[in-house]
Short mmCIF file of C-alpha atoms in Angstrom, two decimals:
data_model
loop_
_atom_site.label_atom_id
_atom_site.label_comp_id
_atom_site.label_asym_id
_atom_site.label_seq_id
_atom_site.Cartn_x
_atom_site.Cartn_y
_atom_site.Cartn_z
CA MET F 1 0.07 0.02 -0.08
CA PRO F 2 1.49 3.52 -0.64
CA SER F 3 2.96 4.98 2.34
CA SER F 4 2.61 8.45 3.39
CA SER F 5 5.04 10.33 1.71
CA SER F 6 3.88 8.57 -1.64
CA THR F 7 0.70 10.86 -1.57
CA GLY F 8 1.85 13.91 -0.41
CA SER F 9 0.39 14.47 2.99
CA ASP F 10 1.22 16.78 5.57
CA SER F 11 0.28 15.10 8.39
CA GLY F 12 2.98 13.63 11.26
CA ARG F 13 0.69 11.76 13.12
CA PRO F 14 -0.02 7.58 12.64
CA ALA F 15 -3.14 6.81 10.71
CA PRO F 16 -4.70 4.77 13.38
CA PRO F 17 -5.31 6.61 16.10
CA SER F 18 -6.23 9.77 13.87
CA LEU F 19 -8.55 7.87 12.30
CA TRP F 20 -10.79 6.25 15.49
CA ARG F 21 -10.48 9.92 17.38
CA ASP F 22 -12.32 11.40 14.07
CA GLY F 23 -16.19 10.60 15.14
CA ASP F 24 -17.36 11.24 11.80
CA PHE F 25 -15.31 8.66 10.55
CA ARG F 26 -16.53 6.29 12.77
CA ARG F 27 -19.95 7.61 12.36
CA LEU F 28 -19.42 6.58 8.24
CA TRP F 29 -17.81 3.43 9.43
CA ALA F 30 -20.62 2.30 11.68
CA GLY F 31 -23.43 3.28 9.14
CA GLN F 32 -21.51 1.41 6.13
CA THR F 33 -20.91 -1.63 8.41
CA ALA F 34 -24.96 -1.92 8.64
CA SER F 35 -26.08 -1.25 5.30
CA GLN F 36 -23.32 -3.94 4.12
CA LEU F 37 -24.85 -6.41 6.55
CA GLY F 38 -28.29 -5.24 5.23
CA GLU F 39 -26.87 -5.81 1.46
CA HIS F 40 -25.45 -8.78 2.32
CA ALA F 41 -28.51 -10.54 3.53
CA CYS F 42 -30.47 -9.32 1.03
CA LEU F 43 -28.16 -11.37 -1.42
CA VAL F 44 -29.47 -14.46 -0.18
CA VAL F 45 -32.53 -13.84 1.50
CA LEU F 46 -34.13 -13.04 -1.93
CA PRO F 47 -32.36 -16.06 -4.72
CA LEU F 48 -33.55 -18.49 -1.42
CA PHE F 49 -36.93 -17.22 -1.52
CA ALA F 50 -37.06 -17.71 -5.07
CA VAL F 51 -35.95 -21.03 -5.19
CA LEU F 52 -37.26 -22.55 -1.77
CA THR F 53 -40.52 -20.91 -2.12
CA LEU F 54 -41.52 -20.33 -5.26
CA ASP F 55 -39.63 -23.04 -6.71
CA ALA F 56 -37.85 -21.07 -9.26
CA GLY F 57 -35.71 -22.71 -12.11
CA ALA F 58 -32.35 -21.66 -12.97
CA GLY F 59 -33.22 -19.53 -15.65
CA GLN F 60 -35.91 -17.51 -13.36
CA LEU F 61 -33.02 -17.12 -10.69
CA GLY F 62 -30.45 -15.75 -13.23
CA ALA F 63 -33.30 -13.14 -14.30
CA LEU F 64 -33.89 -12.43 -10.81
CA ARG F 65 -30.05 -11.94 -9.86
CA ALA F 66 -30.14 -10.05 -13.45
CA VAL F 67 -32.47 -7.65 -12.47
CA GLY F 68 -30.99 -6.79 -9.43
CA GLN F 69 -27.89 -6.01 -10.85
CA ALA F 70 -29.05 -4.02 -13.94
CA PRO F 71 -29.07 -0.78 -12.07
CA ILE F 72 -25.35 -1.21 -11.76
CA LEU F 73 -25.26 -1.29 -15.86
CA LEU F 74 -28.09 1.59 -16.12
CA LEU F 75 -27.23 3.98 -13.41
CA SER F 76 -23.64 4.20 -12.35
CA LEU F 77 -22.15 6.49 -14.81
CA PHE F 78 -25.01 9.39 -13.95
CA VAL F 79 -24.50 8.87 -10.15
CA GLY F 80 -21.29 9.62 -10.33
CA ALA F 81 -22.10 12.48 -11.85
CA TRP F 82 -24.12 13.64 -9.58
CA VAL F 83 -22.27 12.58 -6.32
CA ASP F 84 -19.10 14.84 -7.27
CA ARG F 85 -21.88 17.63 -6.91
CA TRP F 86 -24.03 16.35 -4.09
CA ARG F 87 -23.01 15.74 -0.40
CA THR F 88 -22.37 12.25 -0.26
CA ARG F 89 -23.70 12.22 3.67
CA THR F 90 -27.24 13.25 1.84
CA VAL F 91 -27.13 10.85 -0.53
CA MET F 92 -26.30 7.99 1.90
CA VAL F 93 -29.06 9.07 4.35
CA LEU F 94 -31.67 9.07 1.34
CA THR F 95 -30.64 5.57 -0.19
CA ASP F 96 -30.74 4.25 3.40
CA VAL F 97 -34.27 5.44 4.04
CA GLY F 98 -35.38 4.19 0.59
CA ARG F 99 -34.16 0.74 0.85
CA ALA F 100 -35.92 0.16 4.68
CA LEU F 101 -38.86 1.19 2.85
CA VAL F 102 -38.67 -1.08 0.04
CA LEU F 103 -37.63 -3.93 1.95
CA GLY F 104 -40.60 -3.24 4.72
CA ALA F 105 -42.95 -3.12 2.17
CA ALA F 106 -41.96 -6.64 0.81
CA ALA F 107 -41.91 -7.80 4.38
CA VAL F 108 -45.82 -6.75 4.84
CA ALA F 109 -46.28 -8.33 1.28
CA GLY F 110 -44.53 -11.52 2.14
CA LEU F 111 -46.59 -12.08 5.36
CA LEU F 112 -49.73 -11.13 3.16
CA GLY F 113 -49.13 -14.17 1.03
CA ARG F 114 -48.68 -11.16 -2.04
CA LEU F 115 -45.00 -11.48 -2.60
CA GLY F 116 -44.88 -13.22 -5.62
CA LEU F 117 -41.89 -13.42 -8.33
CA PRO F 118 -42.77 -10.06 -10.39
CA ALA F 119 -42.87 -7.95 -6.87
CA LEU F 120 -39.58 -9.75 -6.21
CA LEU F 121 -38.12 -8.73 -9.04
CA VAL F 122 -39.44 -5.23 -8.36
CA VAL F 123 -38.05 -5.16 -4.76
CA ALA F 124 -34.36 -6.60 -6.42
CA PHE F 125 -34.08 -3.90 -9.19
CA ALA F 126 -35.19 -0.92 -6.40
CA VAL F 127 -32.45 -2.14 -3.87
CA GLY F 128 -30.11 -2.75 -6.43
CA ALA F 129 -30.72 1.08 -7.66
CA LEU F 130 -30.42 2.46 -4.14
CA SER F 131 -27.61 0.19 -3.54
CA VAL F 132 -25.57 1.97 -6.39
CA PHE F 133 -25.99 5.38 -5.04
CA PHE F 134 -24.93 3.69 -1.71
CA ASP F 135 -21.72 2.42 -2.63
CA VAL F 136 -20.90 5.54 -5.08
CA ALA F 137 -21.43 8.13 -1.99
CA TYR F 138 -19.47 6.17 0.66
CA GLN F 139 -16.69 5.90 -1.73
CA ALA F 140 -16.45 9.55 -2.85
CA SER F 141 -16.88 10.70 0.93
CA LEU F 142 -14.25 9.08 2.40
CA VAL F 143 -11.55 10.79 0.32
CA ARG F 144 -13.52 13.97 1.59
CA LEU F 145 -13.18 12.73 5.31
CA VAL F 146 -9.98 11.58 5.65
CA LYS F 147 -6.31 12.62 4.23
CA ARG F 148 -4.95 10.90 1.58
CA ASP F 149 -1.97 9.20 3.65
CA GLN F 150 -4.59 7.64 6.10
CA LEU F 151 -6.69 6.36 2.75
CA VAL F 152 -5.04 2.64 3.05
CA ARG F 153 -6.12 2.61 6.89
CA ALA F 154 -9.49 4.09 6.25
CA ASN F 155 -10.25 1.65 3.25
CA SER F 156 -9.03 -1.43 5.46
CA ALA F 157 -11.15 -0.54 8.37
CA LEU F 158 -14.35 0.12 6.11
CA GLU F 159 -13.46 -3.19 4.07
CA GLY F 160 -13.10 -4.78 7.26
CA SER F 161 -16.40 -3.91 8.63
CA ARG F 162 -17.76 -4.99 5.15
CA SER F 163 -15.87 -8.40 6.26
CA ALA F 164 -18.17 -8.80 8.71
CA ALA F 165 -21.07 -7.98 7.57
CA GLN F 166 -20.30 -10.67 5.07
CA ILE F 167 -19.91 -12.81 8.11
CA GLY F 168 -23.84 -12.04 9.62
CA GLY F 169 -25.31 -11.31 6.72
CA PRO F 170 -25.53 -14.11 4.51
CA ALA F 171 -25.67 -16.44 7.85
CA LEU F 172 -28.66 -14.25 9.31
CA GLY F 173 -30.06 -14.72 6.00
CA GLY F 174 -30.06 -17.88 4.98
CA ALA F 175 -30.91 -18.66 9.06
CA LEU F 176 -34.27 -16.56 9.05
CA VAL F 177 -35.45 -17.83 5.39
CA SER F 178 -34.72 -21.51 6.55
CA VAL F 179 -35.81 -21.25 10.31
CA LEU F 180 -38.61 -18.33 10.18
CA SER F 181 -39.63 -17.18 6.69
CA ALA F 182 -38.64 -15.08 3.76
CA PRO F 183 -40.58 -11.80 5.09
CA ILE F 184 -39.02 -11.53 8.20
CA ALA F 185 -35.51 -12.38 6.70
CA ALA F 186 -36.49 -8.78 4.35
CA ALA F 187 -37.47 -6.99 7.66
CA SER F 188 -34.14 -7.68 9.33
CA SER F 189 -32.56 -6.10 6.32
CA ALA F 190 -34.35 -3.36 6.79
CA LEU F 191 -33.87 -2.41 10.15
CA PHE F 192 -29.91 -3.09 9.00
CA PHE F 193 -30.75 -0.12 6.88
CA ALA F 194 -32.47 1.88 8.93
CA LEU F 195 -29.32 1.83 11.80
CA SER F 196 -26.90 2.92 8.92
CA PHE F 197 -29.40 5.87 8.68
CA LEU F 198 -29.37 6.74 12.06
CA SER F 199 -25.16 6.68 11.98
CA ILE F 200 -24.52 8.21 8.65
CA ARG F 201 -27.41 11.47 9.43
CA ARG F 202 -24.93 12.29 12.58
CA ILE F 203 -21.98 12.98 10.48
CA GLY F 204 -21.35 16.52 11.30
CA ARG F 205 -18.24 17.89 9.17
CA ARG F 206 -19.11 19.95 6.17
CA GLU F 207 -18.10 18.41 2.94
CA SER F 208 -15.32 19.94 1.02
CA VAL F 209 -17.54 19.77 -2.41
CA PRO F 210 -15.27 20.38 -5.04
CA GLU F 211 -15.96 23.76 -6.25
CA CYS F 212 -16.91 24.84 -10.03
CA SER F 213 -17.49 27.95 -11.85
CA GLU F 214 -19.78 29.53 -14.12
CA ARG F 215 -22.18 27.28 -15.65
CA PRO F 216 -22.82 24.00 -14.89
CA PRO F 217 -22.34 21.18 -17.96
CA ARG F 218 -24.64 18.89 -18.97
CA VAL F 219 -24.56 15.72 -17.22
CA TRP F 220 -23.82 13.56 -20.31
CA ARG F 221 -20.43 16.19 -20.23
CA ARG F 222 -19.54 14.91 -17.08
CA ILE F 223 -19.76 11.95 -17.69
CA GLN F 224 -17.91 12.10 -20.51
CA GLU F 225 -15.19 13.58 -18.49
CA GLY F 226 -14.98 10.62 -16.23
CA LEU F 227 -15.07 7.76 -18.81
CA ARG F 228 -11.92 10.14 -20.54
CA PHE F 229 -10.24 10.10 -17.47
CA VAL F 230 -10.44 6.42 -16.68
CA ALA F 231 -9.69 5.80 -19.99
CA GLY F 232 -6.76 7.96 -20.52
CA ASP F 233 -5.04 6.39 -17.01
CA THR F 234 -3.32 3.07 -18.17
CA SER F 235 -3.14 1.42 -14.96
CA LEU F 236 -7.25 2.43 -14.06
CA ARG F 237 -8.26 1.30 -17.48
CA SER F 238 -6.63 -2.02 -16.45
CA VAL F 239 -8.50 -2.11 -13.30
CA CYS F 240 -11.58 -1.65 -15.14
CA LEU F 241 -11.01 -4.55 -17.91
CA ALA F 242 -9.76 -7.02 -14.83
CA SER F 243 -13.07 -6.31 -12.89
CA ALA F 244 -15.23 -6.70 -16.37
CA ALA F 245 -13.74 -10.05 -16.64
CA PHE F 246 -14.01 -10.81 -12.80
CA GLN F 247 -17.70 -9.60 -12.20
CA PHE F 248 -19.12 -11.48 -15.40
CA PHE F 249 -17.93 -14.47 -14.70
CA PHE F 250 -18.26 -14.15 -10.93
CA ALA F 251 -21.90 -13.46 -11.56
CA ALA F 252 -22.26 -16.78 -13.60
CA VAL F 253 -20.78 -18.84 -11.00
CA MET F 254 -23.09 -17.60 -8.44
CA THR F 255 -26.31 -18.17 -10.30
CA VAL F 256 -25.16 -21.64 -10.55
CA HIS F 257 -23.33 -21.71 -7.03
CA LEU F 258 -26.77 -21.02 -5.31
CA LEU F 259 -28.61 -23.73 -7.38
CA PHE F 260 -25.85 -25.94 -6.89
CA LEU F 261 -25.53 -26.12 -3.15
CA PRO F 262 -29.37 -26.66 -2.57
CA ARG F 263 -30.45 -28.81 -5.32
CA ASP F 264 -26.82 -31.03 -6.06
CA LEU F 265 -25.68 -30.90 -2.98
CA HIS F 266 -28.80 -30.75 -0.83
CA LEU F 267 -28.19 -28.37 1.47
CA PRO F 268 -30.68 -26.75 3.81
CA GLY F 269 -30.87 -22.90 3.58
CA ALA F 270 -29.29 -22.38 6.99
CA ALA F 271 -26.53 -24.17 5.55
CA VAL F 272 -25.87 -22.41 2.26
CA GLY F 273 -25.91 -19.29 4.18
CA LEU F 274 -23.31 -20.38 6.71
CA VAL F 275 -20.95 -21.43 3.61
CA LEU F 276 -21.78 -18.22 1.80
CA ALA F 277 -21.01 -16.12 4.97
CA ALA F 278 -17.35 -18.27 5.43
CA THR F 279 -16.17 -15.52 2.91
CA GLY F 280 -16.72 -12.72 5.63
CA PRO F 281 -14.22 -14.24 7.96
CA GLY F 282 -11.65 -14.76 5.07
CA ALA F 283 -12.43 -10.86 3.75
CA LEU F 284 -11.62 -9.77 7.45
CA LEU F 285 -8.03 -11.36 7.01
CA GLY F 286 -7.24 -10.05 3.71
CA SER F 287 -8.26 -6.71 5.12
CA LEU F 288 -5.36 -6.99 7.65
CA LEU F 289 -3.22 -8.01 5.05
CA ALA F 290 -4.46 -5.39 2.45
CA ALA F 291 -2.65 -2.81 5.32
CA ARG F 292 0.81 -4.28 4.95
CA LEU F 293 1.41 -6.44 2.06
CA PRO F 294 1.39 -4.27 -0.76
CA SER F 295 3.88 -1.65 0.76
CA ARG F 296 6.65 -4.85 1.80
CA PHE F 297 6.13 -6.90 -1.45
CA GLY F 298 4.56 -4.51 -4.04
CA HIS F 299 0.92 -3.80 -5.10
CA GLY F 300 1.45 -5.46 -8.46
CA ALA F 301 2.83 -8.57 -6.94
CA VAL F 302 -0.37 -8.78 -4.68
CA LEU F 303 -2.50 -7.93 -6.81
CA VAL F 304 -1.98 -10.85 -9.65
CA SER F 305 -0.78 -13.43 -7.03
CA ALA F 306 -3.87 -12.81 -4.84
CA ALA F 307 -6.61 -12.87 -7.77
CA ALA F 308 -5.16 -16.40 -9.18
CA LEU F 309 -5.52 -18.12 -5.97
CA GLY F 310 -8.43 -16.61 -5.26
CA ASP F 311 -10.06 -17.06 -8.65
CA GLY F 312 -8.55 -20.36 -9.07
CA VAL F 313 -9.78 -21.97 -5.58
CA PHE F 314 -13.59 -22.31 -6.75
CA LEU F 315 -12.45 -24.78 -9.39
CA LEU F 316 -12.48 -27.47 -6.54
CA VAL F 317 -16.31 -26.51 -5.82
CA PRO F 318 -17.97 -28.64 -8.75
CA ALA F 319 -15.86 -31.88 -7.61
CA LEU F 320 -17.30 -31.87 -4.29
CA HIS F 321 -19.93 -35.11 -3.76
CA GLY F 322 -21.25 -36.98 -0.77
CA SER F 323 -23.05 -36.20 2.64
CA SER F 324 -22.52 -32.58 3.86
CA ALA F 325 -20.47 -33.78 6.79
CA VAL F 326 -18.05 -33.73 4.23
CA THR F 327 -18.86 -31.27 1.71
CA VAL F 328 -19.78 -28.35 3.94
CA PRO F 329 -16.46 -28.18 5.82
CA ALA F 330 -14.79 -28.21 2.42
CA LEU F 331 -16.94 -25.27 1.11
CA LEU F 332 -16.07 -23.62 4.11
CA ALA F 333 -12.59 -23.83 3.57
CA ILE F 334 -13.08 -22.76 -0.38
CA SER F 335 -15.36 -19.57 0.98
CA PHE F 336 -12.58 -18.86 3.49
CA ALA F 337 -9.61 -18.52 1.03
CA PHE F 338 -11.86 -16.90 -1.76
CA GLY F 339 -12.82 -14.38 0.43
CA ALA F 340 -9.51 -13.90 1.88
CA PHE F 341 -7.74 -13.39 -1.48
CA GLY F 342 -10.38 -11.68 -3.15
CA GLN F 343 -10.60 -8.96 -0.09
CA LEU F 344 -6.88 -8.57 -0.62
CA VAL F 345 -7.22 -7.75 -4.23
CA ASN F 346 -10.45 -5.60 -3.37
CA VAL F 347 -8.47 -3.09 -0.77
CA THR F 348 -5.24 -2.78 -2.83
CA LEU F 349 -7.48 -1.90 -6.02
CA MET F 350 -9.64 0.31 -4.13
CA ALA F 351 -6.17 1.96 -2.75
CA VAL F 352 -4.86 2.51 -6.45
CA ARG F 353 -8.15 4.04 -7.49
CA GLN F 354 -8.64 6.55 -5.12
CA THR F 355 -4.66 7.53 -5.00
CA LEU F 356 -4.64 8.29 -8.82
CA THR F 357 -7.66 9.97 -8.87
CA PRO F 358 -7.89 13.42 -7.98
CA ASP F 359 -10.61 14.83 -5.97
CA GLY F 360 -12.81 16.30 -7.99
CA MET F 361 -13.17 12.89 -10.04
CA GLN F 362 -13.51 10.53 -7.47
CA GLY F 363 -17.66 9.87 -7.82
CA ARG F 364 -16.78 10.05 -11.45
CA ALA F 365 -13.86 7.48 -11.37
CA ALA F 366 -15.71 5.36 -9.06
CA ALA F 367 -18.82 5.24 -10.85
CA THR F 368 -16.74 4.24 -14.37
CA ILE F 369 -15.26 1.89 -12.53
CA ASN F 370 -18.40 0.00 -11.38
CA PHE F 371 -20.16 0.79 -14.81
CA VAL F 372 -17.47 -1.11 -16.68
CA GLY F 373 -16.21 -3.40 -14.11
CA MET F 374 -19.84 -4.43 -13.02
CA GLY F 375 -21.88 -3.65 -15.81
CA LEU F 376 -22.07 -6.94 -17.45
CA THR F 377 -22.94 -8.75 -13.95
CA PRO F 378 -26.66 -8.98 -15.26
CA LEU F 379 -25.45 -10.94 -18.38
CA GLY F 380 -23.24 -13.05 -16.54
CA SER F 381 -26.35 -14.02 -14.47
CA LEU F 382 -28.13 -14.67 -16.79
CA LEU F 383 -25.34 -16.91 -18.29
CA GLY F 384 -25.07 -19.11 -15.61
CA GLY F 385 -29.13 -19.72 -15.39
CA PHE F 386 -28.81 -20.67 -18.97
CA LEU F 387 -25.77 -23.09 -18.72
CA ALA F 388 -27.07 -24.34 -15.76
CA GLU F 389 -30.16 -25.70 -17.66
CA ALA F 390 -28.23 -26.87 -20.47
CA TRP F 391 -25.53 -28.26 -19.16
CA GLY F 392 -26.59 -28.95 -15.79
CA THR F 393 -25.20 -27.05 -12.42
CA ARG F 394 -21.94 -29.27 -12.44
CA THR F 395 -20.44 -28.44 -15.68
CA SER F 396 -21.60 -24.99 -16.11
CA LEU F 397 -19.74 -24.14 -12.93
CA LEU F 398 -16.56 -25.59 -13.39
CA VAL F 399 -16.76 -23.50 -17.00
CA THR F 400 -17.75 -20.25 -15.45
CA ALA F 401 -15.23 -20.65 -12.37
CA ALA F 402 -12.60 -21.67 -14.86
CA GLY F 403 -13.79 -18.24 -17.01
CA MET F 404 -12.81 -16.21 -13.94
CA LEU F 405 -9.29 -16.82 -14.03
CA LEU F 406 -9.42 -14.17 -16.89
CA SER F 407 -9.22 -11.38 -14.31
CA PRO F 408 -5.92 -12.26 -13.31
CA ALA F 409 -4.31 -12.93 -16.51
CA LEU F 410 -5.53 -9.77 -17.47
CA MET F 411 -3.87 -7.64 -14.46
CA ALA F 412 -0.15 -9.79 -15.16
CA LEU F 413 -0.26 -8.54 -18.76
CA SER F 414 -0.75 -4.95 -17.60
CA PRO F 415 0.74 -1.85 -16.07
CA LEU F 416 -0.65 -3.16 -12.81
CA ALA F 417 1.61 -5.91 -12.61
CA ARG F 418 4.40 -3.58 -12.37
CA LEU F 419 2.98 -1.35 -9.48
CA GLY F 420 5.84 -1.23 -6.73
CA ARG F 421 5.58 -0.81 -3.07
CA THR F 422 4.10 2.91 -3.68
CA LEU F 423 1.92 4.45 -5.67
CA PRO F 424 2.31 8.16 -7.50
CA ALA F 425 0.72 11.06 -6.71
CA PRO F 426 -3.02 11.91 -8.86
CA PRO F 427 -2.80 13.90 -11.76
CA GLU F 428 -4.63 17.17 -11.75
CA ALA F 429 -8.35 17.35 -12.71
CA PRO F 430 -9.38 18.26 -15.72
CA ALA F 431 -10.35 21.62 -16.14
CA SER F 432 -14.31 22.29 -16.17
CA PRO F 433 -16.76 25.42 -16.32
CA GLU F 434 -19.12 24.28 -14.03
CA ALA F 435 -21.14 26.12 -11.56
CA PRO F 436 -20.94 25.86 -7.74
CA ALA F 437 -21.79 22.28 -6.69
CA PRO F 438 -25.28 22.69 -4.49
CA SER F 439 -25.33 22.53 -0.95
CA VAL F 440 -27.87 19.61 -0.33
#
């Protein structure tokens, strides 16, 4: 990870104490943790409800996941342009309220027996759309709250909280669907979004939203500026391509995986949630390693090796047979390793992106990379459902897991592989004739 000297900060205090003494950072951390817990619970609750309660087939499950991921493709670029001109605190609290209301309505509909597949599709799209706003906003918010020489530590803390959410969210969602009901599981997610709202709304620091001059450009012009900036930087462009390859095949893998576990391995909903939650402890370890390994071995070496190991371990899943006493421990180990190496890659890539991006481009750069990197996930989910119907889950899982290895291959052939122990300072933000940002 980049050292203090690599970012040019004048802070002489150790990063960790100053971060945790900052009440606003603690509130962001707590709110993001609650939000991620609700989001990861939803990722299990909605598909399991479709499979176990509505008896959804592979194609229907693929469509449900695709609808939930479609907002990334449809909205990311617009959201990035808006977030750079708005206070991120406002964006985050509004999206938390929206997700809590949507899932609360879904819980009521489920209790009344009216939560069918069409309604589930609407819920998945709404939650996915609001999550795009929240995810872009919290990444931009971090840069506005902490100094650049603290970004690595701050990212490690936030990603660590996301790891904790990955532990509790899927396990809680799977257990509630299995033991109680999908409506109660949806209500639990709504509660976490409400807790996130209560924490983030207490952030008191006035954000230094980048100032603009003269007339505001059209949103398309701001989007184009973000696209040109990312496309013009070889490292950020490589991040986009590697992320796109991974996210496309990972979406296909997870669609098949959510069918393979309950139907081929005959695991109950609670066991499925436990297996998926095992990525959380691994990701927590990955977050801790990300604060140390890149600055010791180099960002490029860590990115390529961790991506290859994390993606490659999924090739072991299709080989599993037998009773749950054998398969569940093996699946837990695979999920743990995938979470550890995957989180190491995630934190390192985020630090690369944030360090190489000027303040006025943070929202658009994050949205552009999300758009390119995750925009293909709906197609990946549809592909996973199609392959599972045509070839069966075991063969499809092997093929799609092998496809994830394209991501580390692209990184190994890119400038990312040559990144050293420190990262260069960001370039100046491109000039743009814009009006003062609204104080919303």
